[in-house]
Short mmCIF file of C-alpha atoms and ligand atoms in Angstrom, two decimals:
data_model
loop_
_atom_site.label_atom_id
_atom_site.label_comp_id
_atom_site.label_asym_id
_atom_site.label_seq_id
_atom_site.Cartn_x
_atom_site.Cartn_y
_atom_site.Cartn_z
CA UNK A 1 -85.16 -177.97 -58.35
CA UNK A 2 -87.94 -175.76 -57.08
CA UNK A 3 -92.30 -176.42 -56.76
CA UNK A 4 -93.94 -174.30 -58.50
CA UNK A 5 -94.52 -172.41 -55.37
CA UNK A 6 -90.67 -172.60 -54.75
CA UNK A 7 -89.70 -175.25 -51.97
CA UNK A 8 -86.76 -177.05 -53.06
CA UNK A 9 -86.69 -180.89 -53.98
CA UNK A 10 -82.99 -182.51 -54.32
CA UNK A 11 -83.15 -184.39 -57.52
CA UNK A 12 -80.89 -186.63 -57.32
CA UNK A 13 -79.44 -190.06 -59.45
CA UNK A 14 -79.08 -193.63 -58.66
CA UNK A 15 -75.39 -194.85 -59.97
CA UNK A 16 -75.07 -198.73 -61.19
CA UNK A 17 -72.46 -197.63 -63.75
CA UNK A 18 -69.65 -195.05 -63.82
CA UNK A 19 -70.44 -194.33 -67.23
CA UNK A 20 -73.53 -192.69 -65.91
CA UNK A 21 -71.96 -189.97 -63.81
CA UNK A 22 -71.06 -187.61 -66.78
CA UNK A 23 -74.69 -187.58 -67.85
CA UNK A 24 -76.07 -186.86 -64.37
CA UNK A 25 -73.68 -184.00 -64.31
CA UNK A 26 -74.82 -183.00 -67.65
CA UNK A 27 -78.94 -183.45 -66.53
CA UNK A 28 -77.73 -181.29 -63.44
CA UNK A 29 -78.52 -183.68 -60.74
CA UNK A 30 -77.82 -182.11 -57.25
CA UNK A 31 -76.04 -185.23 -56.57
CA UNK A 32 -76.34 -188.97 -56.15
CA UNK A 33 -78.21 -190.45 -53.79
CA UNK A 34 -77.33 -194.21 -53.90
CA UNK A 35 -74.23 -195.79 -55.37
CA UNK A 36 -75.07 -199.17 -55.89
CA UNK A 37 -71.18 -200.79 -55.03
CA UNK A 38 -72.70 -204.17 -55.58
CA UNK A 39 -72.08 -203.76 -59.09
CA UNK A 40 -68.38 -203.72 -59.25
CA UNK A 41 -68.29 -207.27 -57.25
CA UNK A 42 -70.91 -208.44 -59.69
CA UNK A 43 -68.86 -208.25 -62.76
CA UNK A 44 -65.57 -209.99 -61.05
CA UNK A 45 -65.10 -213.46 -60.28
CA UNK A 46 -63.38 -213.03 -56.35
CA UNK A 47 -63.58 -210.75 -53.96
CA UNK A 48 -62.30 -207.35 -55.23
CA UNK A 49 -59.19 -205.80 -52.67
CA UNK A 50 -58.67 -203.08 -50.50
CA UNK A 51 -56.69 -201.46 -52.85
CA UNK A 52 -58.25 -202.53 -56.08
CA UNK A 53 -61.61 -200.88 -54.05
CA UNK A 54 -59.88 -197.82 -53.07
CA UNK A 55 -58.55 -197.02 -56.85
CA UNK A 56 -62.86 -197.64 -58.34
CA UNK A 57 -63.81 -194.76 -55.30
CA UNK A 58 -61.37 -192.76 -55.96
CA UNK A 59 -62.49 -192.53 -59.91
CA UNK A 60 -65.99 -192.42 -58.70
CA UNK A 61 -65.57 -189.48 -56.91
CA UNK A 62 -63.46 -188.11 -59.61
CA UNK A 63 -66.03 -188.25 -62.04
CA UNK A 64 -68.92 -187.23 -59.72
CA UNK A 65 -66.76 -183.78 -58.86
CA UNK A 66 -68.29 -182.26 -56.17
CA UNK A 67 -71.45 -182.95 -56.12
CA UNK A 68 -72.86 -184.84 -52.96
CA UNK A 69 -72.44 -188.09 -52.89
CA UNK A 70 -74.23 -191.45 -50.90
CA UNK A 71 -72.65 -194.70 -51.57
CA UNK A 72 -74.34 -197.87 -49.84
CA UNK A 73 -72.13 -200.70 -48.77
CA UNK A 74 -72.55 -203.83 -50.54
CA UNK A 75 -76.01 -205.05 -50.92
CA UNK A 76 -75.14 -208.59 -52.21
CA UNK A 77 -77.88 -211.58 -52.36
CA UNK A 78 -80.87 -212.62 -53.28
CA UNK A 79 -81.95 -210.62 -56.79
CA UNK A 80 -78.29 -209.39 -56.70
CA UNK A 81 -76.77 -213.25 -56.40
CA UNK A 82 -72.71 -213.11 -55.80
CA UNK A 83 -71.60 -216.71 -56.64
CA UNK A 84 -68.42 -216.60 -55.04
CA UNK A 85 -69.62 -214.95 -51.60
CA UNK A 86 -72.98 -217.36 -51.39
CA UNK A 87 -71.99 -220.59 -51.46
CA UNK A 88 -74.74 -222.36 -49.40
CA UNK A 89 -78.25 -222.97 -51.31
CA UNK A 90 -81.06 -220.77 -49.60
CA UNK A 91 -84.72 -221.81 -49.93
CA UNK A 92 -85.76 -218.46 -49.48
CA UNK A 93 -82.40 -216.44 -50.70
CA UNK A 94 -84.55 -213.01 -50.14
CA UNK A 95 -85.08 -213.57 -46.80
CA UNK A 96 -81.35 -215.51 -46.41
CA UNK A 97 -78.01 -214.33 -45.59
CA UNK A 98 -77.98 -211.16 -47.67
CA UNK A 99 -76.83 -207.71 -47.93
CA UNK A 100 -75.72 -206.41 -44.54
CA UNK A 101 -76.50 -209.84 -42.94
CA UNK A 102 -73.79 -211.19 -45.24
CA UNK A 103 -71.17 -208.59 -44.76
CA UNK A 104 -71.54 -208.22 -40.80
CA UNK A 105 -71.35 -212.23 -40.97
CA UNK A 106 -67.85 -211.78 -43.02
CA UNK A 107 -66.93 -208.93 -41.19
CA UNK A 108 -63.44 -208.54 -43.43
CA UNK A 109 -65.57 -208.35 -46.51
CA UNK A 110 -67.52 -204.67 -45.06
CA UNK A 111 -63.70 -203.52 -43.80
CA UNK A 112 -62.12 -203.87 -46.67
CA UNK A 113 -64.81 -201.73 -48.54
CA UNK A 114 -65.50 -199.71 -45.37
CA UNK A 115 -61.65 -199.33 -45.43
CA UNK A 116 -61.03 -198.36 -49.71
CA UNK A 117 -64.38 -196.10 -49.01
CA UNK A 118 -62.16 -193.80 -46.14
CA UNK A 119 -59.39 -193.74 -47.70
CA UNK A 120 -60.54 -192.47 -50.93
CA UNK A 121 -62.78 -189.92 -49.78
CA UNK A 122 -60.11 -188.67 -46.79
CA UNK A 123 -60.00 -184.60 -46.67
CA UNK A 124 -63.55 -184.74 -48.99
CA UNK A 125 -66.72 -183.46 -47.92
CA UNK A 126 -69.95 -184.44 -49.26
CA UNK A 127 -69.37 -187.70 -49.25
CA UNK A 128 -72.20 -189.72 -47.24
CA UNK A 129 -72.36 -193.69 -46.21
CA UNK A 130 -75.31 -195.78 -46.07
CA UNK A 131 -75.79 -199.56 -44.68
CA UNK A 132 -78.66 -202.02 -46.96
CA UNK A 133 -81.48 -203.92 -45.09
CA UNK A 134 -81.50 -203.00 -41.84
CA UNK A 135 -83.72 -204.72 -39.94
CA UNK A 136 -82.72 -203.54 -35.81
CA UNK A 137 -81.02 -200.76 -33.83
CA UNK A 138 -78.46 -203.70 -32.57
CA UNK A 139 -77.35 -204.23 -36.33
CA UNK A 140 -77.02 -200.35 -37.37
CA UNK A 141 -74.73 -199.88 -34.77
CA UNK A 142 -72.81 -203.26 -35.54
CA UNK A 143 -72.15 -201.89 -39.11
CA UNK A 144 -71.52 -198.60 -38.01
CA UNK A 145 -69.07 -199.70 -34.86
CA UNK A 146 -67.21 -201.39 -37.64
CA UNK A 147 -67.21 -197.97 -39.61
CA UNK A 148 -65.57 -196.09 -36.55
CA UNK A 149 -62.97 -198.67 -36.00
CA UNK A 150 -61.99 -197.97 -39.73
CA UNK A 151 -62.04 -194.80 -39.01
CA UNK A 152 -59.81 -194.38 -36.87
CA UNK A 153 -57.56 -196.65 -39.21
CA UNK A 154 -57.75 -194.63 -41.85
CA UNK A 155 -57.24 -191.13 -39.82
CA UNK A 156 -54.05 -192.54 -37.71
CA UNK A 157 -52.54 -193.99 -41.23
CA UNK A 158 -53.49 -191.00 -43.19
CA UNK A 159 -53.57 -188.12 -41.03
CA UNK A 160 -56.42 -186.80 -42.84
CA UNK A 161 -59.66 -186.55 -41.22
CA UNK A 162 -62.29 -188.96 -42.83
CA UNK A 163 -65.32 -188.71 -40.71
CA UNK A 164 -68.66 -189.86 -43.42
CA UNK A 165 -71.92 -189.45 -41.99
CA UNK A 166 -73.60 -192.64 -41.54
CA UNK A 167 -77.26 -193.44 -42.65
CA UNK A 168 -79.29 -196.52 -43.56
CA UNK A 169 -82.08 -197.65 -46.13
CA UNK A 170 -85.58 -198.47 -44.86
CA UNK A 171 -86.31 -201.21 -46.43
CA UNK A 172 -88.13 -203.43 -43.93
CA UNK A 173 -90.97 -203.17 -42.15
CA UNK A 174 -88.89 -203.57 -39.36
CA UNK A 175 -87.01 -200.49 -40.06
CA UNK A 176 -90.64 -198.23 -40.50
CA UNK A 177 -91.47 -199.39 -37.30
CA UNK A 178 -89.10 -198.41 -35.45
CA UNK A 179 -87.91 -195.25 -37.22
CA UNK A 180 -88.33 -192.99 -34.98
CA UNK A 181 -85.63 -194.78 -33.02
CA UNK A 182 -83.50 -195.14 -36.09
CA UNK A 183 -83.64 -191.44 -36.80
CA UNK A 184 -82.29 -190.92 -33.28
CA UNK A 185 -78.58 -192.43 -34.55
CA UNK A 186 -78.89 -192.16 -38.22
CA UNK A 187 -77.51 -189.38 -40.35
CA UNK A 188 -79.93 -189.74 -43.11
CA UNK A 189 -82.75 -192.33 -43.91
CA UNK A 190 -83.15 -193.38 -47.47
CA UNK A 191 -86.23 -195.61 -48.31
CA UNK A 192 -85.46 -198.92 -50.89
CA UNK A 193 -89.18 -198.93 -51.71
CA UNK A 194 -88.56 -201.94 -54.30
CA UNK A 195 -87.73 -203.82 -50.99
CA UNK A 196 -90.02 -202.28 -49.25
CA UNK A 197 -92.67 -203.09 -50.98
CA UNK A 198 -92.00 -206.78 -51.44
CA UNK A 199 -91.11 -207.37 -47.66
CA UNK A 200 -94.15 -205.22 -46.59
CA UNK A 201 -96.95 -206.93 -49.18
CA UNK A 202 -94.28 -210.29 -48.99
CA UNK A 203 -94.49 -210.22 -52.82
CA UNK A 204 -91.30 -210.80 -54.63
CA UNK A 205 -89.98 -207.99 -56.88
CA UNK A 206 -89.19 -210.30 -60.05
CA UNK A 207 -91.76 -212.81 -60.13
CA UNK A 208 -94.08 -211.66 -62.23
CA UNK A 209 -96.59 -214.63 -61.66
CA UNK A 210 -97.14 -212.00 -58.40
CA UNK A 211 -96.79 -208.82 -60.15
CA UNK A 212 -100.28 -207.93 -59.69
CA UNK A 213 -99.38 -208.11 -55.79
CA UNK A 214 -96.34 -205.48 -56.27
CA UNK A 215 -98.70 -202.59 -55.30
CA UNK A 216 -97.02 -199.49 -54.92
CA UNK A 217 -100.16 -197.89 -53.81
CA UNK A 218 -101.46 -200.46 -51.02
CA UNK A 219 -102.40 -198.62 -48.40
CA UNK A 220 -100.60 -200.17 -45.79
CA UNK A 221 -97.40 -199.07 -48.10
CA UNK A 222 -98.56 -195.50 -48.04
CA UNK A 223 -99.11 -195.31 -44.27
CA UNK A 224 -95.95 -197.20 -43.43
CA UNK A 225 -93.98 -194.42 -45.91
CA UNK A 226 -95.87 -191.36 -44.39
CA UNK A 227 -94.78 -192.71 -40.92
CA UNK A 228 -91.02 -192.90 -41.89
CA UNK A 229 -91.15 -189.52 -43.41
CA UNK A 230 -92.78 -188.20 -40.01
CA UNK A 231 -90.39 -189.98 -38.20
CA UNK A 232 -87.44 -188.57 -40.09
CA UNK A 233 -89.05 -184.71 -40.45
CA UNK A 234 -89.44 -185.10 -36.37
CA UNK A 235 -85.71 -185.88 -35.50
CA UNK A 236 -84.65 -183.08 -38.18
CA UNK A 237 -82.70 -185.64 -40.40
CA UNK A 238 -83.05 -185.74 -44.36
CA UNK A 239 -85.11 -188.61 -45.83
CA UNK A 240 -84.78 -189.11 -49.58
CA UNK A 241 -86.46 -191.72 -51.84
CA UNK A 242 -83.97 -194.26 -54.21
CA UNK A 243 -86.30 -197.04 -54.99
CA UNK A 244 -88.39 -197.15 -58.33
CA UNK A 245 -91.31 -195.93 -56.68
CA UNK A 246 -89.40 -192.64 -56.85
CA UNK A 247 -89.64 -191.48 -60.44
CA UNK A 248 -93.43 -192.39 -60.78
CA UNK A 249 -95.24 -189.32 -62.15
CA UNK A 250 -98.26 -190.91 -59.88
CA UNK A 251 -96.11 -191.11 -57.21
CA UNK A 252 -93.86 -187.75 -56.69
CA UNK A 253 -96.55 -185.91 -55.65
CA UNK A 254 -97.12 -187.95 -52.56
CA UNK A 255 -93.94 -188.02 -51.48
CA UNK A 256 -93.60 -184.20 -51.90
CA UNK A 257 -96.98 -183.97 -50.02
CA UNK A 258 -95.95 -186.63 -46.64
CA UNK A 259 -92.62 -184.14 -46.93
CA UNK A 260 -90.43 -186.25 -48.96
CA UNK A 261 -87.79 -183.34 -50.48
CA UNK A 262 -84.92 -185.66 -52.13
CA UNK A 263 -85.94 -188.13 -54.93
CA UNK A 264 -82.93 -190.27 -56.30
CA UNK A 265 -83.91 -192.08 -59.59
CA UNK A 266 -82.55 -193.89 -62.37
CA UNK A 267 -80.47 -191.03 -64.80
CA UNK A 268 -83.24 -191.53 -67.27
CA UNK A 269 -86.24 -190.52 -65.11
CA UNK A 270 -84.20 -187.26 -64.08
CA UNK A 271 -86.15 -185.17 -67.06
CA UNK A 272 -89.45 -187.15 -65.84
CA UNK A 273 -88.20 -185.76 -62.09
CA UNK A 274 -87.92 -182.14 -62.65
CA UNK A 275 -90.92 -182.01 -64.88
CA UNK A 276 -93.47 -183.23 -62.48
CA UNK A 277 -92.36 -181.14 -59.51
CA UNK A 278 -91.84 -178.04 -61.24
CA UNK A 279 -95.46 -178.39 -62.24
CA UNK A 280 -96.92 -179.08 -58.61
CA UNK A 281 -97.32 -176.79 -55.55
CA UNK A 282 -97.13 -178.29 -51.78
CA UNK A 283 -100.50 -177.63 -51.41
CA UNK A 284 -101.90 -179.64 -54.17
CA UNK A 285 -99.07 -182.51 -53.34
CA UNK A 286 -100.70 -182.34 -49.45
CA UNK A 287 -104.19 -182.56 -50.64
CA UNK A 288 -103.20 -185.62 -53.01
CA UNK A 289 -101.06 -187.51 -50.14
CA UNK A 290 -103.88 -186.78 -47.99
CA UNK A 291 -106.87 -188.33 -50.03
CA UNK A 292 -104.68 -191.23 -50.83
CA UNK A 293 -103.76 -192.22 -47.13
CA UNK A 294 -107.72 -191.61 -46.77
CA UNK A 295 -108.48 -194.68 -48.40
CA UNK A 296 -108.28 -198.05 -46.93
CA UNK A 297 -108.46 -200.53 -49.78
CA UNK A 298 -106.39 -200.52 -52.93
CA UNK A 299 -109.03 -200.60 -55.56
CA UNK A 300 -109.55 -196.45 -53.43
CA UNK A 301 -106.15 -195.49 -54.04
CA UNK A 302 -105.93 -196.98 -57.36
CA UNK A 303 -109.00 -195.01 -58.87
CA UNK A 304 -107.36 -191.81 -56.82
CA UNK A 305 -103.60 -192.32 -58.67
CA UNK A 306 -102.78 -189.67 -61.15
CA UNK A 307 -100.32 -189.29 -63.33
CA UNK A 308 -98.72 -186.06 -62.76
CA UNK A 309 -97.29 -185.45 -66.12
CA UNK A 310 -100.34 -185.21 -68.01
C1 LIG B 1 -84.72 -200.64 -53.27
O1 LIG B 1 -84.84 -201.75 -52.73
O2 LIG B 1 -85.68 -199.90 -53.53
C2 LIG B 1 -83.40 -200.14 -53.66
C3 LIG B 1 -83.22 -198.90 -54.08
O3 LIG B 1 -82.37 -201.03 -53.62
P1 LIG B 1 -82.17 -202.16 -54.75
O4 LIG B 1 -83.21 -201.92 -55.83
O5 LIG B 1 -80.78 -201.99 -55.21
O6 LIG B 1 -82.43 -203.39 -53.95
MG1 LIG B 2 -83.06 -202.81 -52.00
#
């Protein structure tokens, strides 16, 4: 998809359901940023098998052809509750033994998916991995040691090669942080910004007694974003959106204007997607990310928010 004054901007899907690929194809996505895997434990009632794993890829990459694809490795926990993998009662389950926590704690549980991932994208290009919640350096390369010993599994079984590049969400405000250091060993950032708003703001994302808290546009939201987009721009590595934040008419042209050029949304908000940025140019997304990180309070940014497809 192409500005009005011609940069590109991958548009690209978020994938809960398989049913959703065919329509992605048919809204000619330029791929799929985020896979959510969670989903297929979700619906079962134990832990789903190497094998059993390996057969849902394989379809999934089937179905998605050849267009690129980024799957994320379970993201289990909290708003996305597993009952047979969380056993122990969390007061605070967002802030508990979640997501990558969870699966570096069970190591077997990330190899076996880590494992069906390889081996049904061997000998495939344009296939991309990415690790949920990462909150250090020292955990990144945990999850992505892990990756290389499967690896090298996979490629002595196999004999095909099955190198994936590696990237990570930024979801914390750990992660902003330190990006630049993350974008020294990460393929690819891609920023959560549901998570990334509640864990910078400490708001939950479904408790709507706080949902006047959930402020997309808080300033310190903005300037942590812009900073992870620098961050990324400066190393040379690609840093696309996939949180909800992402297919906001008021919000595409900010991300386009901090130098945001992948957007991954729901299928649904593809049309909304390729509407808005074939409407703007960079230099009116640039003057509208620059007013907004102007401001310092929200009531500024929220009388500055426009909706782009008006
Ligand atoms: C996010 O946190 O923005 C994100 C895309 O991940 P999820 O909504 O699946 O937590
Ligand atoms: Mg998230």
């Amino acid at each position: 998809m192409l500005t009005r004054d011609g940069a590109r901007v991958a548009t690209l899907a978020n994938v809960n359901l398989l049913s959703e690929i065919q329509p992605i194809l048919d809204l000619r996505a330029d791929g799929i940023g985020l896979y959510r895997t969670e989903i297929a434990y979700l619906v079962r009632d134990a832990l789903p098998g190497e094998d059993e794993l390996t057969e849902l890829y394989k379809n999934f990459l089937a179905l998605a052809r050849d267009i690129p694809v980024t799957v994320r490795t379970l993201d289990a926990g909290s708003d996305k509750f597993i009952d047979y993998l969380h056993t122990a009662r969390e007061d605070n389950p967002a802030l508990g033994l979640r997501s990558i926590r969870l699966t570096l704690r069970h190591p077997g549980i990330l190899r076996g998916q880590l494992r069906a991932l390889l081996r049904a994208a061997a000998g495939r290009r344009n296939v991309r991995l990415m690790f949920p919640m990462i909150s250090s350096l020292d955990e990144f390369r945990a999850a992505k040691a892990l990756c290389e010993e499967c690896r090298a599994e996979i490629e002595r079984e196999t004999g095909l090669p099955c190198g994936l590049d590696t990237g990570m969400m930024v979801e914390l405000p750990a992660a902003a942080e330190l990006a630049p250091a993350f974008a020294r060993e990460a393929a690819f950032f891609s920023i959560g910004t549901n998570d990334f708003i509640q864990h910078m703001l400490a708001v939950d994302r479904a408790n709507v007694g706080v949902m006047d808290y959930f402020t997309p546009h808080a300033p310190a939201v903005l300037r942590a974003l812009k900073r992870v987009a620098d961050a990324a721009a400066d190393a040379g590595i690609e840093c696309s959106v996939c949180g909800e934040m992402g297919h906001d008419p008021r919000f595409i042209p900010f991300f386009l204007g901090i130098g945001i050029r992948a957007l991954s949304v729901e299928v649904h908000s593809l049309p909304t997607v390729h509407r808005v940025v074939s409407r703007l140019t960079l230099a009116e997304a640039r003057a509208y990310a620059d007013a907004l990180l102007g401001a310092d309070t929200i009531a500024e940014t929220q009388a500055l928010l426009r909706d782009f497809t008006a």
